[in-house]
């Protein structure tokens, strides 16, 4: 985990469409909260077998102490993973937390938020602290034991004072 | 497994598009072979975790003794599982056997082959003997031990004589 | 699987103590039956995670068509795996089929039956046909699909005629 | 997890024999350290499949930040789980952290440390803070996510001052 002093401010999310939420969600709205973002693609085997189940376990273990979001960062097979497929995927896999579709400047290529966060692929897990700083950016498989420890520490950090 | 005497002739496949094969495949072409058909939908969790891995294990264990086919029987979320998504799915999940898209009379609803076989849902595993008879039609999870036994018996049956 | 013509007669079992059965079991008594013998040691991790669960799946899938036996072939840590430990192990792991303790000529070293069968280690799965011939002798992990096929073929073979 | 104010001092360990360590270990010696104790029996299926692998993951994830100990709390099948069997078990299952044999006042029955901690069975995971207080006492299966969080919090607590 990146120390709070060295951590950069997490870039804003650029989302073209949200699922499982009434309105759009911005990181600014989540200031003061610990946020876990699971970046995935619905046709990514490692996301289905590891990343998304781990995100569910985060939500189950931490409840309201962590805000869990999904981010559908389509950087390949773009036509195969349109929002209509994502909606059915979220329903079939019983994913209940809010999921945003990472926006593209133009069709194809890397989506905007994925580029801003310099994600190396999917699945990636991003942790953001109460002050909006990017504290973990992990590609692939990370043990629950390690993620549980990282989240406990972020939860226990004092929220930033109002002057910040 | 249905006894050879009581087994009906397997209905023909009605496929709108094939993947992983140069040309269309018909059951008539496969006469004399033992055929295993894995009926699935790409957004069906049980197909991803159980049905398709089992189909791969059939192909691995029996090689040329069994012809393994996939059948994409979309009966829900039709717009979410178009052929373009199937193509990417087959690539990402490393599925190498031929897969046909079950055709629809009209958009939506049950696909034609699925109706002919009276499949109860996905995943379903269909086994066809050398004489083209439908010998097993199993919905959900069936143990490898049982499927391995059924296939060995179909392989060992004599092919039908030419007069048949 | 070894062809019936080339298969040797399975050597007799040399068992010092039986569990989960009222009396001693000999292969001669089982003539006419298909027999699966799971050779294991209670402190062998691969036996606990793979071999014994597979033996249970054989019993579940084939019922009275296959006689499943366990054989406790202790060839290392002899003092650590005495019959008193085996009895508790069978109870805790819910193993209900008969299990014999492979006998030793003298304390330590390879047990007698294990030597007769030239087993390479544990777990090993041995399949014996209705005529008492040794048809499979597999060390380590073998897929259920393959074992299911082998057993179906042994079940379907004609029992030896009385003159044999 | 029990709050530091309400947590009782962890009772001393009563160990008749140690494995994987040069000398006896007492909780008094570990004052100032976070300690995780995995209470298990070698013939307990849930210990083999869940408890001990989790203890290994604790050791892997936290390294020198957590002292991991095993405690062989034999309360059933006493003759089946003697130290000679434990030694072979630890070798075969590649368990490298120190393991103590929970002592008995007399043969049979509940071992002493298990009684002092009022453990409900095996596996049980006990967490002790830097001040020697009992902070978690969990029977059965607890998620890694939850254990990782609990350990991070114990690690981050200040060690007690000398006057305490």
XYZ file of C-alpha atoms in Angstrom:
656
model
C 0.000 0.000 0.000
C 1.228 3.492 -0.800
C 1.851 5.646 2.264
C -0.585 8.509 2.740
C 2.169 11.080 2.230
C 3.301 9.720 -1.088
C -0.092 8.832 -2.492
C -1.416 10.945 -5.353
C -4.988 12.162 -5.485
C -7.072 9.527 -7.276
C -8.060 10.778 -10.748
C -11.773 11.318 -11.353
C -13.878 8.529 -12.833
C -15.107 9.046 -16.383
C -18.202 6.929 -16.660
C -20.617 6.830 -19.586
C -23.325 4.809 -17.858
C -24.036 3.528 -14.339
C -25.749 0.328 -13.228
C -27.103 -0.625 -9.800
C -27.400 2.996 -8.674
C -29.994 5.710 -9.084
C -27.615 8.455 -10.079
C -24.088 9.064 -11.224
C -21.325 8.584 -8.634
C -18.221 10.734 -8.443
C -15.202 10.301 -6.211
C -15.809 13.827 -4.953
C -19.149 12.645 -3.573
C -17.351 9.821 -1.780
C -14.831 12.076 -0.016
C -14.481 10.855 3.558
C -15.206 7.264 2.610
C -12.886 4.344 1.890
C -13.494 3.221 -1.687
C -12.634 -0.078 -3.392
C -12.926 -0.109 -7.181
C -12.869 -3.433 -9.020
C -11.867 -2.814 -12.637
C -13.045 -5.697 -14.804
C -14.271 -6.857 -18.177
C -17.215 -9.243 -18.359
C -15.367 -11.597 -20.728
C -12.183 -11.697 -18.625
C -11.880 -15.163 -17.026
C -9.734 -13.960 -14.111
C -12.294 -11.249 -13.321
C -15.107 -13.810 -13.190
C -13.191 -16.370 -11.137
C -11.212 -14.055 -8.835
C -11.680 -10.286 -9.082
C -15.449 -9.963 -8.824
C -15.867 -12.652 -6.129
C -13.208 -10.808 -4.107
C -15.090 -7.530 -4.527
C -18.210 -9.272 -3.202
C -16.226 -10.556 -0.230
C -15.012 -7.009 0.479
C -18.615 -5.802 0.497
C -19.685 -8.682 2.746
C -16.827 -8.308 5.218
C -16.770 -4.526 5.559
C -20.370 -3.474 4.948
C -20.813 0.287 5.151
C -17.162 0.816 6.113
C -16.074 0.433 2.477
C -17.826 1.675 -0.642
C -17.389 -0.973 -3.331
C -17.685 0.038 -6.976
C -17.202 -1.871 -10.195
C -15.664 -0.273 -13.266
C -16.161 -1.956 -16.629
C -12.908 -1.044 -18.350
C -13.290 -2.438 -21.863
C -9.961 -2.275 -23.677
C -10.410 -5.245 -26.047
C -13.318 -6.951 -27.851
C -15.201 -3.653 -27.595
C -18.244 -4.726 -29.614
C -18.522 -7.894 -27.532
C -18.929 -6.111 -24.207
C -21.488 -3.382 -24.772
C -23.631 -2.083 -21.889
C -26.500 -4.394 -22.853
C -24.228 -7.390 -22.214
C -22.954 -5.868 -18.990
C -26.505 -5.443 -17.680
C -27.278 -9.126 -18.258
C -23.909 -10.136 -16.795
C -24.519 -8.183 -13.563
C -27.941 -9.795 -13.259
C -26.745 -13.356 -13.876
C -23.718 -13.064 -11.594
C -25.735 -11.385 -8.810
C -23.499 -8.316 -8.597
C -25.296 -5.780 -6.468
C -22.815 -2.935 -5.998
C -22.779 0.062 -8.387
C -20.902 -0.523 -11.644
C -19.832 2.204 -14.040
C -18.911 1.820 -17.697
C -15.515 3.388 -18.259
C -15.924 5.951 -21.055
C -13.941 6.084 -24.302
C -12.836 9.256 -26.089
C -13.599 7.444 -29.318
C -14.682 3.914 -30.137
C -12.034 1.274 -29.452
C -8.778 1.539 -27.550
C -8.198 2.184 -23.886
C -10.996 3.704 -21.831
C -10.392 7.058 -20.160
C -10.407 6.130 -16.473
C -8.267 3.061 -17.100
C -5.684 5.326 -18.752
C -5.803 7.895 -15.957
C -5.133 5.182 -13.379
C -2.538 3.514 -15.619
C -4.148 0.124 -14.999
C -2.135 -2.738 -16.442
C -5.123 -4.928 -17.283
C -8.074 -6.676 -15.701
C -8.834 -7.546 -13.001
C -7.330 -4.610 -11.112
C -8.258 -3.525 -7.609
C -7.942 0.142 -6.680
C -8.213 1.398 -3.093
C -8.845 5.062 -2.311
C -8.600 6.581 1.165
C -10.927 8.977 2.958
C -8.940 11.938 1.639
C -9.405 10.778 -1.958
C -5.852 9.514 -2.390
C -4.940 6.464 -4.476
C -3.445 3.999 -1.991
C -3.412 0.675 -3.839
C -3.481 -0.213 -7.515
C -3.083 -3.981 -7.856
C -3.274 -5.928 -11.108
C -4.181 -9.628 -11.077
C -4.500 -11.768 -7.990
C -3.931 -10.357 -4.499
C -4.674 -12.452 -1.415
C -7.766 -11.599 0.650
C -5.529 -11.553 3.735
C -3.548 -8.660 2.231
C -6.581 -6.751 0.973
C -8.368 -7.167 4.299
C -5.347 -5.700 6.092
C -5.060 -2.781 3.669
C -8.733 -1.912 4.016
C -8.672 -2.075 7.818
C -5.845 0.441 7.821
C -7.652 2.794 5.460
C -10.833 2.531 7.519
C -8.919 3.393 10.685
C -7.229 6.477 9.257
C -8.737 9.751 10.404
C -10.884 11.470 7.815
C -9.297 14.674 6.523
C -10.119 17.834 8.431
C -12.427 20.308 6.801
C -9.583 22.716 6.072
C -8.091 20.079 3.767
C -28.474 -43.172 -20.247
C -31.329 -44.160 -22.522
C -31.070 -47.702 -23.896
C -30.312 -47.945 -27.585
C -33.665 -49.541 -28.279
C -35.691 -46.817 -26.668
C -33.638 -43.873 -27.794
C -35.141 -41.560 -30.400
C -33.174 -40.270 -33.356
C -31.495 -37.017 -32.357
C -33.196 -34.062 -34.064
C -31.090 -32.096 -36.543
C -29.150 -29.044 -35.393
C -30.413 -25.686 -36.630
C -27.399 -23.424 -36.524
C -27.204 -19.879 -37.843
C -23.442 -19.493 -37.545
C -20.480 -21.730 -36.720
C -17.243 -20.910 -34.902
C -14.006 -22.898 -34.695
C -14.767 -24.872 -37.867
C -14.308 -24.258 -41.556
C -17.756 -25.343 -42.621
C -21.189 -26.116 -41.270
C -21.551 -29.335 -39.299
C -24.626 -31.553 -39.419
C -25.392 -34.597 -37.335
C -25.832 -36.513 -40.595
C -22.155 -35.838 -41.345
C -21.251 -37.239 -37.935
C -23.095 -40.541 -38.386
C -20.897 -43.306 -37.039
C -19.320 -41.052 -34.441
C -20.092 -40.534 -30.761
C -21.088 -36.894 -30.287
C -21.194 -34.785 -27.122
C -23.014 -31.461 -27.385
C -22.596 -28.873 -24.648
C -25.534 -26.473 -24.753
C -24.604 -23.210 -23.038
C -25.025 -19.472 -22.858
C -21.969 -17.282 -22.445
C -23.535 -15.355 -19.548
C -24.657 -18.477 -17.667
C -22.479 -18.853 -14.518
C -22.991 -22.637 -14.285
C -21.905 -23.029 -17.917
C -18.692 -21.106 -17.265
C -17.842 -22.850 -13.989
C -19.046 -26.391 -14.797
C -20.482 -27.172 -18.234
C -17.781 -25.844 -20.524
C -14.854 -27.064 -18.390
C -16.473 -30.509 -18.430
C -16.779 -30.387 -22.215
C -13.067 -29.580 -22.380
C -12.308 -32.528 -20.123
C -14.353 -34.798 -22.422
C -12.296 -33.626 -25.378
C -9.055 -34.114 -23.445
C -9.930 -37.564 -22.120
C -11.435 -39.091 -25.261
C -9.663 -37.325 -28.126
C -10.866 -38.533 -31.503
C -13.214 -41.089 -29.945
C -15.772 -38.389 -29.176
C -16.748 -35.387 -31.295
C -17.342 -32.472 -28.928
C -19.542 -29.607 -30.086
C -20.798 -26.507 -28.328
C -24.255 -25.083 -28.960
C -24.981 -21.499 -27.949
C -28.647 -21.769 -27.020
C -29.665 -18.208 -26.182
C -33.096 -18.180 -24.586
C -32.763 -15.058 -22.414
C -30.883 -11.727 -22.619
C -30.837 -12.171 -26.396
C -29.261 -8.804 -27.205
C -26.568 -9.435 -24.602
C -25.241 -12.607 -26.221
C -24.895 -11.868 -29.911
C -22.381 -13.785 -32.032
C -19.829 -10.989 -31.672
C -19.804 -11.577 -27.904
C -19.651 -15.322 -28.392
C -16.577 -15.002 -30.618
C -14.722 -13.034 -27.941
C -15.911 -15.403 -25.230
C -14.595 -18.464 -27.086
C -11.257 -16.722 -27.552
C -10.890 -15.590 -23.937
C -11.976 -18.929 -22.463
C -9.758 -20.916 -24.858
C -12.584 -23.049 -26.236
C -11.266 -24.847 -29.270
C -14.039 -27.234 -30.310
C -16.656 -26.202 -32.891
C -19.495 -24.088 -31.524
C -22.765 -23.408 -33.335
C -25.220 -20.611 -32.650
C -28.664 -22.117 -32.155
C -31.002 -20.406 -34.631
C -34.220 -18.574 -33.814
C -37.366 -18.567 -35.928
C -37.764 -14.945 -34.960
C -35.875 -12.649 -32.588
C -36.283 -13.555 -28.914
C -37.702 -16.656 -27.319
C -36.426 -20.203 -27.418
C -33.963 -21.180 -30.117
C -34.972 -23.928 -32.554
C -32.558 -26.724 -31.624
C -33.110 -26.153 -27.922
C -36.844 -26.618 -28.497
C -36.372 -29.730 -30.623
C -34.283 -31.330 -27.872
C -36.632 -30.051 -25.159
C -33.653 -28.788 -23.146
C -34.636 -27.555 -19.699
C -31.977 -24.849 -19.515
C -28.229 -24.324 -19.575
C -25.849 -25.983 -19.148
C -27.200 -29.166 -20.737
C -25.113 -32.049 -22.012
C -26.438 -34.139 -24.898
C -24.852 -37.436 -25.960
C -25.582 -38.990 -29.350
C -24.551 -42.500 -30.365
C -22.946 -43.755 -33.575
C -26.396 -44.444 -35.038
C -27.507 -40.854 -34.446
C -29.734 -41.651 -31.492
C -30.176 -39.326 -28.510
C -28.846 -41.272 -25.526
C -28.397 -38.673 -22.787
C -29.948 -35.268 -22.213
C -28.767 -33.968 -18.835
C -29.536 -30.532 -17.424
C -27.264 -28.987 -14.798
C -24.416 -30.745 -13.059
C -23.554 -34.371 -13.795
C -20.432 -35.965 -12.312
C -17.473 -36.616 -14.616
C -17.433 -40.205 -13.339
C -20.925 -40.733 -14.752
C -20.263 -38.960 -18.045
C -17.011 -40.850 -18.551
C -18.848 -44.139 -18.067
C -21.638 -43.163 -20.467
C -19.200 -42.118 -23.177
C -17.129 -45.299 -22.855
C -20.258 -47.334 -23.437
C -21.259 -45.314 -26.495
C -17.755 -45.577 -27.907
C -17.791 -49.340 -27.479
C -21.121 -49.863 -29.217
C -20.860 -51.217 -32.721
C -21.480 -48.677 -35.447
C -24.740 -49.317 -37.285
C -24.522 -51.615 -40.292
C -24.882 -50.073 -43.728
C -28.368 -51.517 -44.160
C -29.554 -49.359 -41.269
C -6.128 -49.741 -19.125
C -4.385 -53.042 -19.730
C -6.144 -55.286 -22.264
C -7.788 -58.375 -20.806
C -5.418 -60.655 -22.739
C -2.254 -59.040 -21.430
C -3.408 -58.414 -17.890
C -1.832 -60.493 -15.138
C -3.859 -62.046 -12.371
C -4.049 -59.562 -9.491
C -1.885 -60.736 -6.569
C -3.705 -61.590 -3.345
C -4.160 -58.957 -0.658
C -2.146 -59.422 2.526
C -4.103 -57.605 5.177
C -3.362 -57.595 8.896
C -6.594 -55.916 9.974
C -9.858 -54.890 8.352
C -12.118 -51.903 9.094
C -15.699 -51.239 8.005
C -16.396 -54.909 7.358
C -17.458 -57.839 9.484
C -14.943 -60.305 8.146
C -11.772 -60.523 6.133
C -12.070 -59.911 2.402
C -10.057 -61.759 -0.212
C -9.915 -61.144 -3.928
C -10.927 -64.771 -4.423
C -14.213 -63.965 -2.686
C -14.742 -61.072 -5.079
C -14.296 -63.139 -8.239
C -16.950 -62.069 -10.727
C -17.009 -58.509 -9.401
C -15.285 -55.363 -10.607
C -13.017 -54.134 -7.809
C -11.468 -50.705 -7.243
C -8.731 -50.514 -4.603
C -7.596 -47.136 -3.325
C -4.132 -47.482 -1.823
C -3.474 -44.625 0.585
C -1.764 -43.444 3.740
C -3.690 -41.348 6.225
C -0.938 -38.715 6.410
C -0.557 -38.404 2.631
C -1.940 -35.002 1.543
C -2.704 -36.145 -2.032
C -4.672 -39.106 -0.678
C -6.796 -36.830 1.507
C -7.408 -34.182 -1.156
C -7.710 -36.407 -4.238
C -7.465 -40.183 -3.899
C -10.004 -40.891 -1.177
C -12.595 -38.380 -2.431
C -12.308 -40.037 -5.854
C -12.857 -43.463 -4.288
C -16.011 -42.089 -2.657
C -17.182 -40.751 -6.020
C -16.614 -44.202 -7.556
C -18.788 -45.747 -4.848
C -21.467 -43.089 -5.334
C -21.534 -43.302 -9.116
C -21.401 -47.076 -9.548
C -23.089 -48.448 -6.425
C -23.159 -52.228 -6.400
C -21.541 -52.446 -9.854
C -18.113 -51.783 -8.354
C -16.689 -53.063 -5.062
C -14.599 -50.269 -3.570
C -11.877 -51.133 -1.070
C -9.282 -49.042 0.674
C -5.794 -50.334 1.385
C -3.674 -48.570 3.988
C -0.197 -49.078 2.538
C 2.129 -47.564 5.121
C 5.644 -47.323 3.716
C 6.897 -44.293 5.688
C 6.284 -42.808 9.153
C 5.206 -46.274 10.304
C 4.742 -45.400 13.974
C 2.666 -42.380 13.007
C 0.025 -44.348 11.128
C -0.906 -47.260 13.337
C -4.345 -48.888 13.087
C -5.631 -46.818 16.015
C -4.978 -43.664 13.983
C -6.506 -45.202 10.891
C -9.713 -46.029 12.767
C -10.114 -42.413 13.885
C -9.215 -41.158 10.412
C -11.892 -43.307 8.745
C -14.444 -42.035 11.249
C -13.559 -38.369 10.892
C -13.370 -38.476 7.074
C -16.622 -40.455 6.786
C -15.083 -43.307 4.797
C -17.610 -46.106 4.721
C -16.137 -48.724 2.395
C -13.998 -51.574 3.751
C -10.375 -50.670 4.410
C -7.582 -53.158 4.972
C -4.232 -52.534 6.623
C -1.495 -53.735 4.294
C 0.649 -56.190 6.269
C 4.409 -55.999 6.817
C 6.805 -58.954 6.938
C 8.619 -57.100 9.680
C 8.224 -53.637 11.173
C 9.110 -50.780 8.812
C 9.726 -50.840 5.094
C 7.333 -51.606 2.268
C 4.134 -53.461 3.077
C 3.548 -56.811 1.401
C 0.602 -56.059 -0.900
C 2.150 -52.777 -2.014
C 5.250 -54.706 -3.060
C 3.273 -57.409 -4.854
C 1.468 -54.776 -6.894
C 4.661 -52.755 -7.397
C 2.841 -49.567 -6.396
C 4.945 -46.460 -6.923
C 3.496 -44.532 -3.978
C 0.244 -43.130 -2.623
C -2.385 -42.471 -3.720
C -2.606 -45.329 -6.212
C -5.790 -46.647 -7.778
C -5.960 -50.324 -8.767
C -8.774 -51.759 -10.905
C -9.419 -55.506 -11.080
C -11.789 -57.141 -13.542
C -14.420 -59.834 -13.001
C -11.862 -62.523 -13.810
C -9.502 -61.251 -11.128
C -7.044 -59.652 -13.533
C -5.159 -56.424 -12.764
C -6.348 -53.940 -15.388
C -5.244 -50.547 -14.096
C -2.536 -49.497 -11.657
C -2.380 -45.707 -11.586
C -0.190 -43.640 -9.275
C -1.132 -40.052 -8.447
C -3.928 -38.090 -10.052
C -6.110 -39.580 -12.785
C -9.157 -37.714 -14.075
C -12.609 -38.938 -13.049
C -13.584 -38.920 -16.726
C -10.896 -41.533 -17.430
C -11.650 -43.663 -14.376
C -15.385 -43.578 -15.105
C -14.722 -44.825 -18.634
C -12.404 -47.591 -17.451
C -14.898 -48.828 -14.874
C -17.799 -48.835 -17.334
C -15.768 -51.059 -19.624
C -14.871 -53.466 -16.836
C -18.490 -53.612 -15.699
C -19.631 -54.428 -19.220
C -17.171 -57.254 -19.741
C -18.681 -60.716 -19.467
C -17.872 -62.534 -16.262
C -15.544 -65.500 -16.827
C -17.244 -68.792 -17.551
C -17.077 -71.420 -14.858
C -14.595 -73.521 -16.829
C -12.117 -70.635 -16.588
C -12.674 -8.580 17.609
C -12.794 -7.796 21.297
C -11.920 -4.185 22.134
C -8.619 -3.712 23.919
C -10.373 -2.410 27.038
C -12.630 -5.405 27.436
C -10.159 -8.073 26.423
C -8.894 -10.390 29.140
C -5.263 -11.342 29.458
C -4.649 -14.466 27.386
C -4.129 -17.489 29.641
C -0.688 -19.122 29.510
C -0.050 -22.012 27.147
C 0.420 -25.426 28.739
C 2.478 -27.386 26.260
C 3.943 -30.827 26.798
C 6.132 -30.850 23.686
C 7.154 -28.378 20.994
C 7.874 -28.980 17.291
C 9.576 -26.699 14.771
C 11.341 -24.678 17.457
C 14.538 -25.055 19.432
C 13.069 -24.277 22.816
C 9.780 -23.894 24.623
C 7.716 -20.819 23.803
C 5.659 -18.921 26.341
C 3.275 -16.051 25.753
C 5.310 -14.044 28.241
C 8.271 -14.332 25.870
C 6.096 -13.002 23.055
C 4.950 -9.887 24.931
C 5.050 -6.968 22.505
C 4.267 -9.184 19.521
C 0.997 -9.934 17.754
C 0.350 -13.675 18.052
C -1.947 -15.925 16.016
C -2.574 -19.393 17.434
C -4.163 -22.035 15.251
C -5.717 -24.711 17.467
C -6.115 -27.933 15.506
C -6.170 -31.708 15.555
C -4.348 -33.614 12.832
C -7.382 -35.819 12.116
C -9.836 -32.903 11.913
C -10.913 -32.463 8.269
C -11.784 -28.768 8.672
C -8.342 -28.105 10.159
C -6.631 -29.723 7.184
C -8.780 -28.061 4.524
C -9.261 -24.634 6.118
C -7.601 -23.840 9.458
C -3.999 -24.783 8.785
C -3.912 -23.387 5.212
C -5.238 -20.109 6.638
C -2.510 -20.102 9.296
C 0.043 -20.529 6.494
C -1.496 -17.614 4.617
C -1.246 -15.468 7.766
C 2.455 -16.303 8.001
C 2.970 -15.579 4.295
C 1.054 -12.297 4.291
C 2.374 -10.789 7.525
C 5.874 -12.221 7.895
C 7.586 -11.024 11.034
C 4.655 -8.759 11.957
C 2.711 -11.728 13.315
C 4.010 -14.700 15.273
C 2.100 -17.764 14.097
C 1.873 -20.776 16.400
C 0.042 -24.062 16.098
C -1.524 -25.757 19.092
C -2.409 -29.451 18.845
C -5.476 -29.567 21.093
C -6.411 -33.257 21.169
C -9.807 -33.681 22.812
C -10.963 -36.866 21.025
C -9.302 -39.965 19.548
C -6.397 -39.364 21.951
C -4.451 -42.501 21.091
C -4.805 -41.755 17.398
C -3.041 -38.401 17.552
C 0.088 -38.915 19.593
C 3.127 -36.683 19.110
C 4.722 -39.234 16.768
C 1.785 -38.824 14.397
C 1.899 -35.061 14.744
C 5.571 -34.984 13.789
C 4.874 -36.895 10.557
C 1.808 -34.766 9.862
C 3.785 -31.518 10.166
C 6.418 -32.913 7.818
C 3.964 -34.165 5.188
C 1.838 -31.006 5.230
C 4.879 -28.722 5.147
C 3.954 -26.804 8.290
C 6.940 -24.731 9.287
C 5.763 -22.590 12.180
C 6.199 -23.756 15.813
C 3.549 -26.191 17.023
C 2.937 -27.103 20.638
C 1.136 -30.148 21.991
C -1.563 -29.001 24.380
C -0.975 -30.824 27.681
C -3.452 -32.991 29.555
C -3.822 -33.197 33.337
C -4.467 -36.881 32.845
C -4.872 -39.080 29.785
C -8.027 -38.397 27.781
C -10.461 -35.520 28.026
C -9.931 -31.865 27.251
C -6.389 -30.530 27.142
C -5.415 -27.793 29.563
C -4.882 -24.822 27.266
C -8.019 -25.608 25.301
C -9.981 -25.490 28.547
C -8.354 -22.263 29.689
C -9.306 -20.582 26.409
C -12.756 -22.205 26.412
C -12.290 -23.263 22.791
C -15.453 -24.740 21.282
C -13.639 -27.189 19.003
C -11.184 -27.330 16.132
C -10.169 -25.472 14.116
C -10.112 -22.374 16.298
C -8.091 -19.247 15.645
C -6.907 -17.170 18.599
C -5.406 -13.691 18.216
C -3.408 -12.065 21.006
C -2.325 -8.432 21.024
C 1.042 -6.876 21.899
C -0.084 -6.454 25.501
C -0.884 -10.153 25.803
C -4.653 -9.735 25.679
C -6.993 -12.219 24.020
C -8.631 -10.286 21.171
C -10.208 -12.951 18.962
C -11.307 -16.516 19.634
C -13.021 -17.859 16.528
C -14.254 -21.405 16.052
C -14.700 -22.839 12.571
C -14.399 -20.889 9.351
C -13.646 -17.171 9.332
C -12.966 -15.347 6.056
C -9.384 -14.310 5.276
C -10.692 -10.798 4.589
C -11.867 -10.555 8.199
C -8.737 -12.102 9.712
C -6.482 -9.886 7.606
C -8.324 -6.820 8.871
C -8.156 -7.949 12.505
C -4.417 -8.618 12.294
C -3.672 -5.279 10.641
C -5.399 -3.526 13.518
C -3.483 -5.493 16.134
C -0.198 -4.825 14.352
C -0.925 -1.103 14.281
C -1.746 -0.826 17.981
C 0.987 0.705 20.077
C 2.892 -1.768 22.204
C 2.185 -1.305 25.896
C 4.448 1.091 27.747
C 6.836 -0.394 30.236
C 4.822 0.923 33.186
C 1.900 -1.188 32.046
